[in-house]
PDB file of C-alpha atoms and ligand atoms in Angstrom:
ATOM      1  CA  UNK A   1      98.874 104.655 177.859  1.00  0.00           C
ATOM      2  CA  UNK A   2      97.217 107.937 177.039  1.00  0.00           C
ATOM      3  CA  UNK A   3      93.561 106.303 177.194  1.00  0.00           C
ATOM      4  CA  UNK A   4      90.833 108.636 179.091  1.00  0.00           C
ATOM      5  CA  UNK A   5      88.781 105.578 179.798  1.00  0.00           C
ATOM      6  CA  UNK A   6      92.440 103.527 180.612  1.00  0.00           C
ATOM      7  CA  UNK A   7      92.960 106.875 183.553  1.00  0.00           C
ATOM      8  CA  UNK A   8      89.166 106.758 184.584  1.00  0.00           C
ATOM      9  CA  UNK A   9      89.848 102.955 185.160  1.00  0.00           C
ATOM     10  CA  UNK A  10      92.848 103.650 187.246  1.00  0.00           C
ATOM     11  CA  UNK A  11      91.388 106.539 189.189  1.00  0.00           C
ATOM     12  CA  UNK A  12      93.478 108.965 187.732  1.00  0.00           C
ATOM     13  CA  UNK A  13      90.461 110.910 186.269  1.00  0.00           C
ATOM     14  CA  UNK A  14      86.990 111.271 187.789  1.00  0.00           C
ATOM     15  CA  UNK A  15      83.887 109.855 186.632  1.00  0.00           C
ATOM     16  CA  UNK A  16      80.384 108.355 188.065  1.00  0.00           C
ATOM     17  CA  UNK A  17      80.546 105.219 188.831  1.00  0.00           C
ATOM     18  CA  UNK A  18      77.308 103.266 189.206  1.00  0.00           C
ATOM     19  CA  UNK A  19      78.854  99.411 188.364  1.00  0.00           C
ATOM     20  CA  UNK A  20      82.081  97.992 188.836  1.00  0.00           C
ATOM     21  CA  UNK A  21      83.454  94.629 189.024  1.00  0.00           C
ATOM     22  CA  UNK A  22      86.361  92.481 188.178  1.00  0.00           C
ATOM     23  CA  UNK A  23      86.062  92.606 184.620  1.00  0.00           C
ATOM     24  CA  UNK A  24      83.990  95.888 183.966  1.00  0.00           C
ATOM     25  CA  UNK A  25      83.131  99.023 185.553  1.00  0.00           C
ATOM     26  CA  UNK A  26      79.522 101.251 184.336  1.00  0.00           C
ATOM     27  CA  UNK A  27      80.703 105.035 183.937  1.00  0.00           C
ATOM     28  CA  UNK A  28      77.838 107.755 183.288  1.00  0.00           C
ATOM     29  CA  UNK A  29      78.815 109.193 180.079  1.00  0.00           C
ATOM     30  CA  UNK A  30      79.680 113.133 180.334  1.00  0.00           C
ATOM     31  CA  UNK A  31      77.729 114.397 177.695  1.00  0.00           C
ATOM     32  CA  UNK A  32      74.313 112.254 177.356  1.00  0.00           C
ATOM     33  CA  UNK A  33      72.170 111.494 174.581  1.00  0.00           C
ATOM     34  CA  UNK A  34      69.598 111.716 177.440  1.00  0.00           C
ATOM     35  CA  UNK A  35      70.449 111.534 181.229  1.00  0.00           C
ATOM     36  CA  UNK A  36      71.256 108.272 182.525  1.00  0.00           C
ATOM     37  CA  UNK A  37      73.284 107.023 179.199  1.00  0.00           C
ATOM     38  CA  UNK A  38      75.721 105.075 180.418  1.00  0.00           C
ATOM     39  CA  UNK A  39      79.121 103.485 179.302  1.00  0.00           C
ATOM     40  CA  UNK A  40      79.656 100.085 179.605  1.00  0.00           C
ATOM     41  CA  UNK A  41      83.757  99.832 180.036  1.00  0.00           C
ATOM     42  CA  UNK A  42      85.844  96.185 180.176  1.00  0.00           C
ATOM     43  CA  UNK A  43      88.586  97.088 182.492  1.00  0.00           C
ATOM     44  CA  UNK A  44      91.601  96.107 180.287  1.00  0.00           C
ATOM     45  CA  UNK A  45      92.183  97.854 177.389  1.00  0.00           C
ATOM     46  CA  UNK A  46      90.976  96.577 173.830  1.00  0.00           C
ATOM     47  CA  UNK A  47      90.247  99.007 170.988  1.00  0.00           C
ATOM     48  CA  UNK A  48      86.699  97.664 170.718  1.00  0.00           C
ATOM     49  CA  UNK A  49      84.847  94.442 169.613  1.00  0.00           C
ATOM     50  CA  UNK A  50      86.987  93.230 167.266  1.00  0.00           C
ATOM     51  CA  UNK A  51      90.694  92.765 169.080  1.00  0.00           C
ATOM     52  CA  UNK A  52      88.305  91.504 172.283  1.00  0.00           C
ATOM     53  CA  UNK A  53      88.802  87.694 173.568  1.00  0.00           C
ATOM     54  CA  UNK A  54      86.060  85.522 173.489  1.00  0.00           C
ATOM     55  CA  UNK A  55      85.800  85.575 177.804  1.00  0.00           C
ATOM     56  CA  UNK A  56      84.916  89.036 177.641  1.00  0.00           C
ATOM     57  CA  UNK A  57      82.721  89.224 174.141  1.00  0.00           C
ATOM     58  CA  UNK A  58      81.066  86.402 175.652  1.00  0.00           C
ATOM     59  CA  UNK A  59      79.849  87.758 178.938  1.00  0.00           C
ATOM     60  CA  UNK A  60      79.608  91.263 178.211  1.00  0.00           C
ATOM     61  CA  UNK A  61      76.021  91.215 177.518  1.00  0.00           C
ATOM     62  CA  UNK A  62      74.843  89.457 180.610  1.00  0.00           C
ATOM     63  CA  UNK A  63      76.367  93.060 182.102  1.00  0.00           C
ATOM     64  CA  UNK A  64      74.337  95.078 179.476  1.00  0.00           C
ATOM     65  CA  UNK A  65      71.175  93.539 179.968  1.00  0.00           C
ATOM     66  CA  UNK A  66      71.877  93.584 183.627  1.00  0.00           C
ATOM     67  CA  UNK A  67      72.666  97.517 183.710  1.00  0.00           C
ATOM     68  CA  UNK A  68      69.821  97.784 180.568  1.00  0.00           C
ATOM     69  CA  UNK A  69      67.577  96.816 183.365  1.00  0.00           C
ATOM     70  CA  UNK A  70      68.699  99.116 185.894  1.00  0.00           C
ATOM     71  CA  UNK A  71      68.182 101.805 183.759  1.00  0.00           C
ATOM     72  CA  UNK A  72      64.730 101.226 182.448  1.00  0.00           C
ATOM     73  CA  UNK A  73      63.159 100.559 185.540  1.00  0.00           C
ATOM     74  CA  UNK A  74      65.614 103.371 187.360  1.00  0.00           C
ATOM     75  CA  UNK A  75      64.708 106.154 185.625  1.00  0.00           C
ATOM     76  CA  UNK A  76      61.378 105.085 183.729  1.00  0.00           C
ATOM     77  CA  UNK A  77      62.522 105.429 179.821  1.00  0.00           C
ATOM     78  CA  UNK A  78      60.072 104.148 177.423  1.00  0.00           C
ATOM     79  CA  UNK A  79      63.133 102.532 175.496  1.00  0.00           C
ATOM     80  CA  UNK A  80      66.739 101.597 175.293  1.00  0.00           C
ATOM     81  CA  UNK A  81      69.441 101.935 172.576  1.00  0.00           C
ATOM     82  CA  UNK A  82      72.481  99.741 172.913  1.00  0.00           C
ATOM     83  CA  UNK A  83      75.399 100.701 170.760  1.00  0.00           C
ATOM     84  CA  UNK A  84      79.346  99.690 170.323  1.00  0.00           C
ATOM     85  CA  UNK A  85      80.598 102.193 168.037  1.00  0.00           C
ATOM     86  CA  UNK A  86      83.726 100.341 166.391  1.00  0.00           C
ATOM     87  CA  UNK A  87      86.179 102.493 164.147  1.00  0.00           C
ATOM     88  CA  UNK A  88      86.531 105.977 163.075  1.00  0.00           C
ATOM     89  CA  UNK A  89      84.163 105.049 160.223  1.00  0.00           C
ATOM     90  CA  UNK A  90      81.317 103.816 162.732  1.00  0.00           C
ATOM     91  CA  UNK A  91      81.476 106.790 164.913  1.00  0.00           C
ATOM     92  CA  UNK A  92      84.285 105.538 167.408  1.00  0.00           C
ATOM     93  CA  UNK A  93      85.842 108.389 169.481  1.00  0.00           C
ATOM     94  CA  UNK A  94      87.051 106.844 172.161  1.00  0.00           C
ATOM     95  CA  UNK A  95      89.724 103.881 170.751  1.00  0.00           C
ATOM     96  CA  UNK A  96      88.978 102.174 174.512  1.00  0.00           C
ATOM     97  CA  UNK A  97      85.739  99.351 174.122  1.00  0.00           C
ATOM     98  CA  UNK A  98      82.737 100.393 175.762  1.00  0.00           C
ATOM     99  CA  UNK A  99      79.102  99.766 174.811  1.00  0.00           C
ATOM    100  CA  UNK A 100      76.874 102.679 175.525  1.00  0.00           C
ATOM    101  CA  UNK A 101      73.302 101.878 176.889  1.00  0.00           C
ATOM    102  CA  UNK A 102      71.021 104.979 175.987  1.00  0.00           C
ATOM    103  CA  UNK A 103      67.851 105.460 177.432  1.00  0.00           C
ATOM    104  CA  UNK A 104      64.998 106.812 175.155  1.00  0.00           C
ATOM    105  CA  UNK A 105      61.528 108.286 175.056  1.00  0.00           C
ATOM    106  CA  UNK A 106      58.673 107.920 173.143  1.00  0.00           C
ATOM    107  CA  UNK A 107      58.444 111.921 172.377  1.00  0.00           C
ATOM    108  CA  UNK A 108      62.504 112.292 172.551  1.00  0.00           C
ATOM    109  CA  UNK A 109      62.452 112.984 168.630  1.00  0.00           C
ATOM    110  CA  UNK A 110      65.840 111.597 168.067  1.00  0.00           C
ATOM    111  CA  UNK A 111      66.220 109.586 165.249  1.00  0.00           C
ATOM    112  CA  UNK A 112      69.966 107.426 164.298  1.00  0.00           C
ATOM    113  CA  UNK A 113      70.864 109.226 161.421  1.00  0.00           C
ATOM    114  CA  UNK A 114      71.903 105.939 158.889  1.00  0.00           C
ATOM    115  CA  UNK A 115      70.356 105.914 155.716  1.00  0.00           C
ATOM    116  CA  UNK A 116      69.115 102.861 154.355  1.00  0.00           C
ATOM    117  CA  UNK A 117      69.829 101.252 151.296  1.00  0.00           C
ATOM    118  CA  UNK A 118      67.941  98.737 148.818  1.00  0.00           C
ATOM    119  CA  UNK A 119      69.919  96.063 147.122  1.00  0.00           C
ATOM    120  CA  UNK A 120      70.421  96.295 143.459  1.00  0.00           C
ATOM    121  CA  UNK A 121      68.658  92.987 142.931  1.00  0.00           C
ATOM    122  CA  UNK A 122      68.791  89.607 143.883  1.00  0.00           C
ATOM    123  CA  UNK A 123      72.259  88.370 143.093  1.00  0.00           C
ATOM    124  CA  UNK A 124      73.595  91.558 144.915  1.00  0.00           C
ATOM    125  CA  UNK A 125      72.044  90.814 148.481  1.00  0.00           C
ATOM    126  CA  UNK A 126      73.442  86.892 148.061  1.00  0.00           C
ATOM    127  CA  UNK A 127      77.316  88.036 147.007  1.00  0.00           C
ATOM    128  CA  UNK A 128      77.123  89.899 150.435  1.00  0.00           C
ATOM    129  CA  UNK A 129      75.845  87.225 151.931  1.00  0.00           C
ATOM    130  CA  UNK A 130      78.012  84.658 151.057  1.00  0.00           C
ATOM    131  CA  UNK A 131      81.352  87.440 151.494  1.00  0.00           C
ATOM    132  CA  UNK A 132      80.078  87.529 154.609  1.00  0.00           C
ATOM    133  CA  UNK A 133      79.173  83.774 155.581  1.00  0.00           C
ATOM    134  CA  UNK A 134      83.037  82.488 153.974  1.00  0.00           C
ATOM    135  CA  UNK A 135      84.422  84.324 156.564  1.00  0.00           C
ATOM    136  CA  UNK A 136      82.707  82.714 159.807  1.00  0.00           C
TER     137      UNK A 136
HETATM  138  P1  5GP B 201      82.325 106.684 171.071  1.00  0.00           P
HETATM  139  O1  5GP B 201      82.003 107.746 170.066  1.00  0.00           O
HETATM  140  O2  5GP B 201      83.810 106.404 171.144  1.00  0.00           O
HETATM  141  O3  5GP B 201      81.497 105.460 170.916  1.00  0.00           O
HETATM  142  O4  5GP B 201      81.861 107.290 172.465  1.00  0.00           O
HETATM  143  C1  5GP B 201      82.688 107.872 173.411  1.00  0.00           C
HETATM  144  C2  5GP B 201      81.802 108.441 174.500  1.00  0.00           C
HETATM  145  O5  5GP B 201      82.607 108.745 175.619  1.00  0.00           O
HETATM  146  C3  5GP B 201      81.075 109.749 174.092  1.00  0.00           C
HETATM  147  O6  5GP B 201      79.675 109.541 174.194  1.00  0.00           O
HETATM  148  C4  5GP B 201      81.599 110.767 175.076  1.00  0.00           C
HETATM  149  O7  5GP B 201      80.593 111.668 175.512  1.00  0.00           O
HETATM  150  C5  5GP B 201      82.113 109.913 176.224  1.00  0.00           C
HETATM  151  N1  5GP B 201      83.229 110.510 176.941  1.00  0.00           N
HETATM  152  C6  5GP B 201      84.335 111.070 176.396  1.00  0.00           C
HETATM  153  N2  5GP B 201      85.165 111.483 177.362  1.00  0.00           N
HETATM  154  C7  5GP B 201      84.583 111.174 178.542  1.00  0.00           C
HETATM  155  C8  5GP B 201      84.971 111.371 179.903  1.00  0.00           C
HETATM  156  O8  5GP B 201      86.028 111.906 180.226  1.00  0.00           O
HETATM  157  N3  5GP B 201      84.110 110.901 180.836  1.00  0.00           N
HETATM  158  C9  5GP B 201      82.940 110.292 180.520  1.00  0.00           C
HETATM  159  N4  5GP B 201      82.164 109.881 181.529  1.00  0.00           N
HETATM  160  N5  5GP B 201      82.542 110.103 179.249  1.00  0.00           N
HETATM  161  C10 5GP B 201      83.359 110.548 178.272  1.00  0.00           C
HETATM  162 ZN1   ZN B 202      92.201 102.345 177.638  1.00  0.00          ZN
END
C-alpha cells in the first residue's frame, strides 16, 4: 500500500521514533506546529477514527495521555493540543490514523482557525441534537 505512515511502520522510510509498541508506535512529526509535536500512529492501517475497531479506539488514549505526559513534563510546554484530523473536510492529509499531540505556549500566538457559530434559536440546537443522539 502506498501509505507514508504504512512505509515508516515497516521501516521502509525514516522517522524519530520516541514510542513503539505492539499496537502503536509515537513518530515526531516532520514539520511541527512547535518542536516536540508528535504523531500518535496505530500500527495497522485504518483511514482514521471512524473505520477503527473498538480494541484500538478504546485504548488509544491511555497512549495519548501517556505520551501527553511525556511531553509536558519533557520539554516544559505550558499546554497541549490533541487532535485527530478525520477527512479531507477536517484537515486530514495523511488517509493513515494518527492523533497528533501538540505542545503549546502561553505566548506561542497560535490560534485554531474554526469559526464559531450561534444557533438560529432554540428548536435549531435540539434538531441537531436529536440527529445526532438517533444515531448512537
Ligand atoms: P493530518 O493533516 O493528516 O492530520 O496530518 C499529517 C501530518 O503528518 C502532518 O502534520 C505532516 O507534517 C506529517 N507528516 C507528513 N509526512 C510525514 C513524514 O514523512 N514523516 C513525519 N514524521 N511526519 C509526516
Ligand atoms: Zn498506512
Amino acid at each position: 500500500m502506498d501509505c507514508i505512515f504504512c512505509k515508516i511502520i515497516n521501516g521502509e522510510l525514516p522517522s524519530k521514533k520516541i514510542y513503539e509498541d505492539e499496537h502503536y508506535i509515537a513518530i515526531l512529526d516532520i514539520m511541527p506546529v512547535n518542536y516536540g509535536h508528535t504523531l500518535l500512529i496505530p500500527k495497522t492501517h485504518f483511514r482514521n477514527i471512524l473505520d477503527m475497531p473498538d480494541e484500538y479506539s478504546n485504548s488509544i488514549y491511555y497512549k495519548v495521555k501517556q505520551l501527553a505526559k511525556a511531553i509536558k513534563n519533557g520539554i516544559s510546554c505550558d499546554g497541549l493540543n490533541i487532535i485527530q484530523n478525520v477527512e479531507s473536510a477536517g484537515g486530514q492529509e495523511v488517509f493513515h490514523a494518527h492523533i497528533h499531540i501538540v505542545p503549546r505556549y502561553k505566548d506561542d500566538n497560535f490560534r485554531l482557525a474554526l469559526q464559531k457559530k450561534k444557533y438560529q434559536d432554540d428548536a435549531q440546537m435540539d434538531r441537531y441534537a436529536e440527529l445526532i443522539k438517533n444515531n448512537l
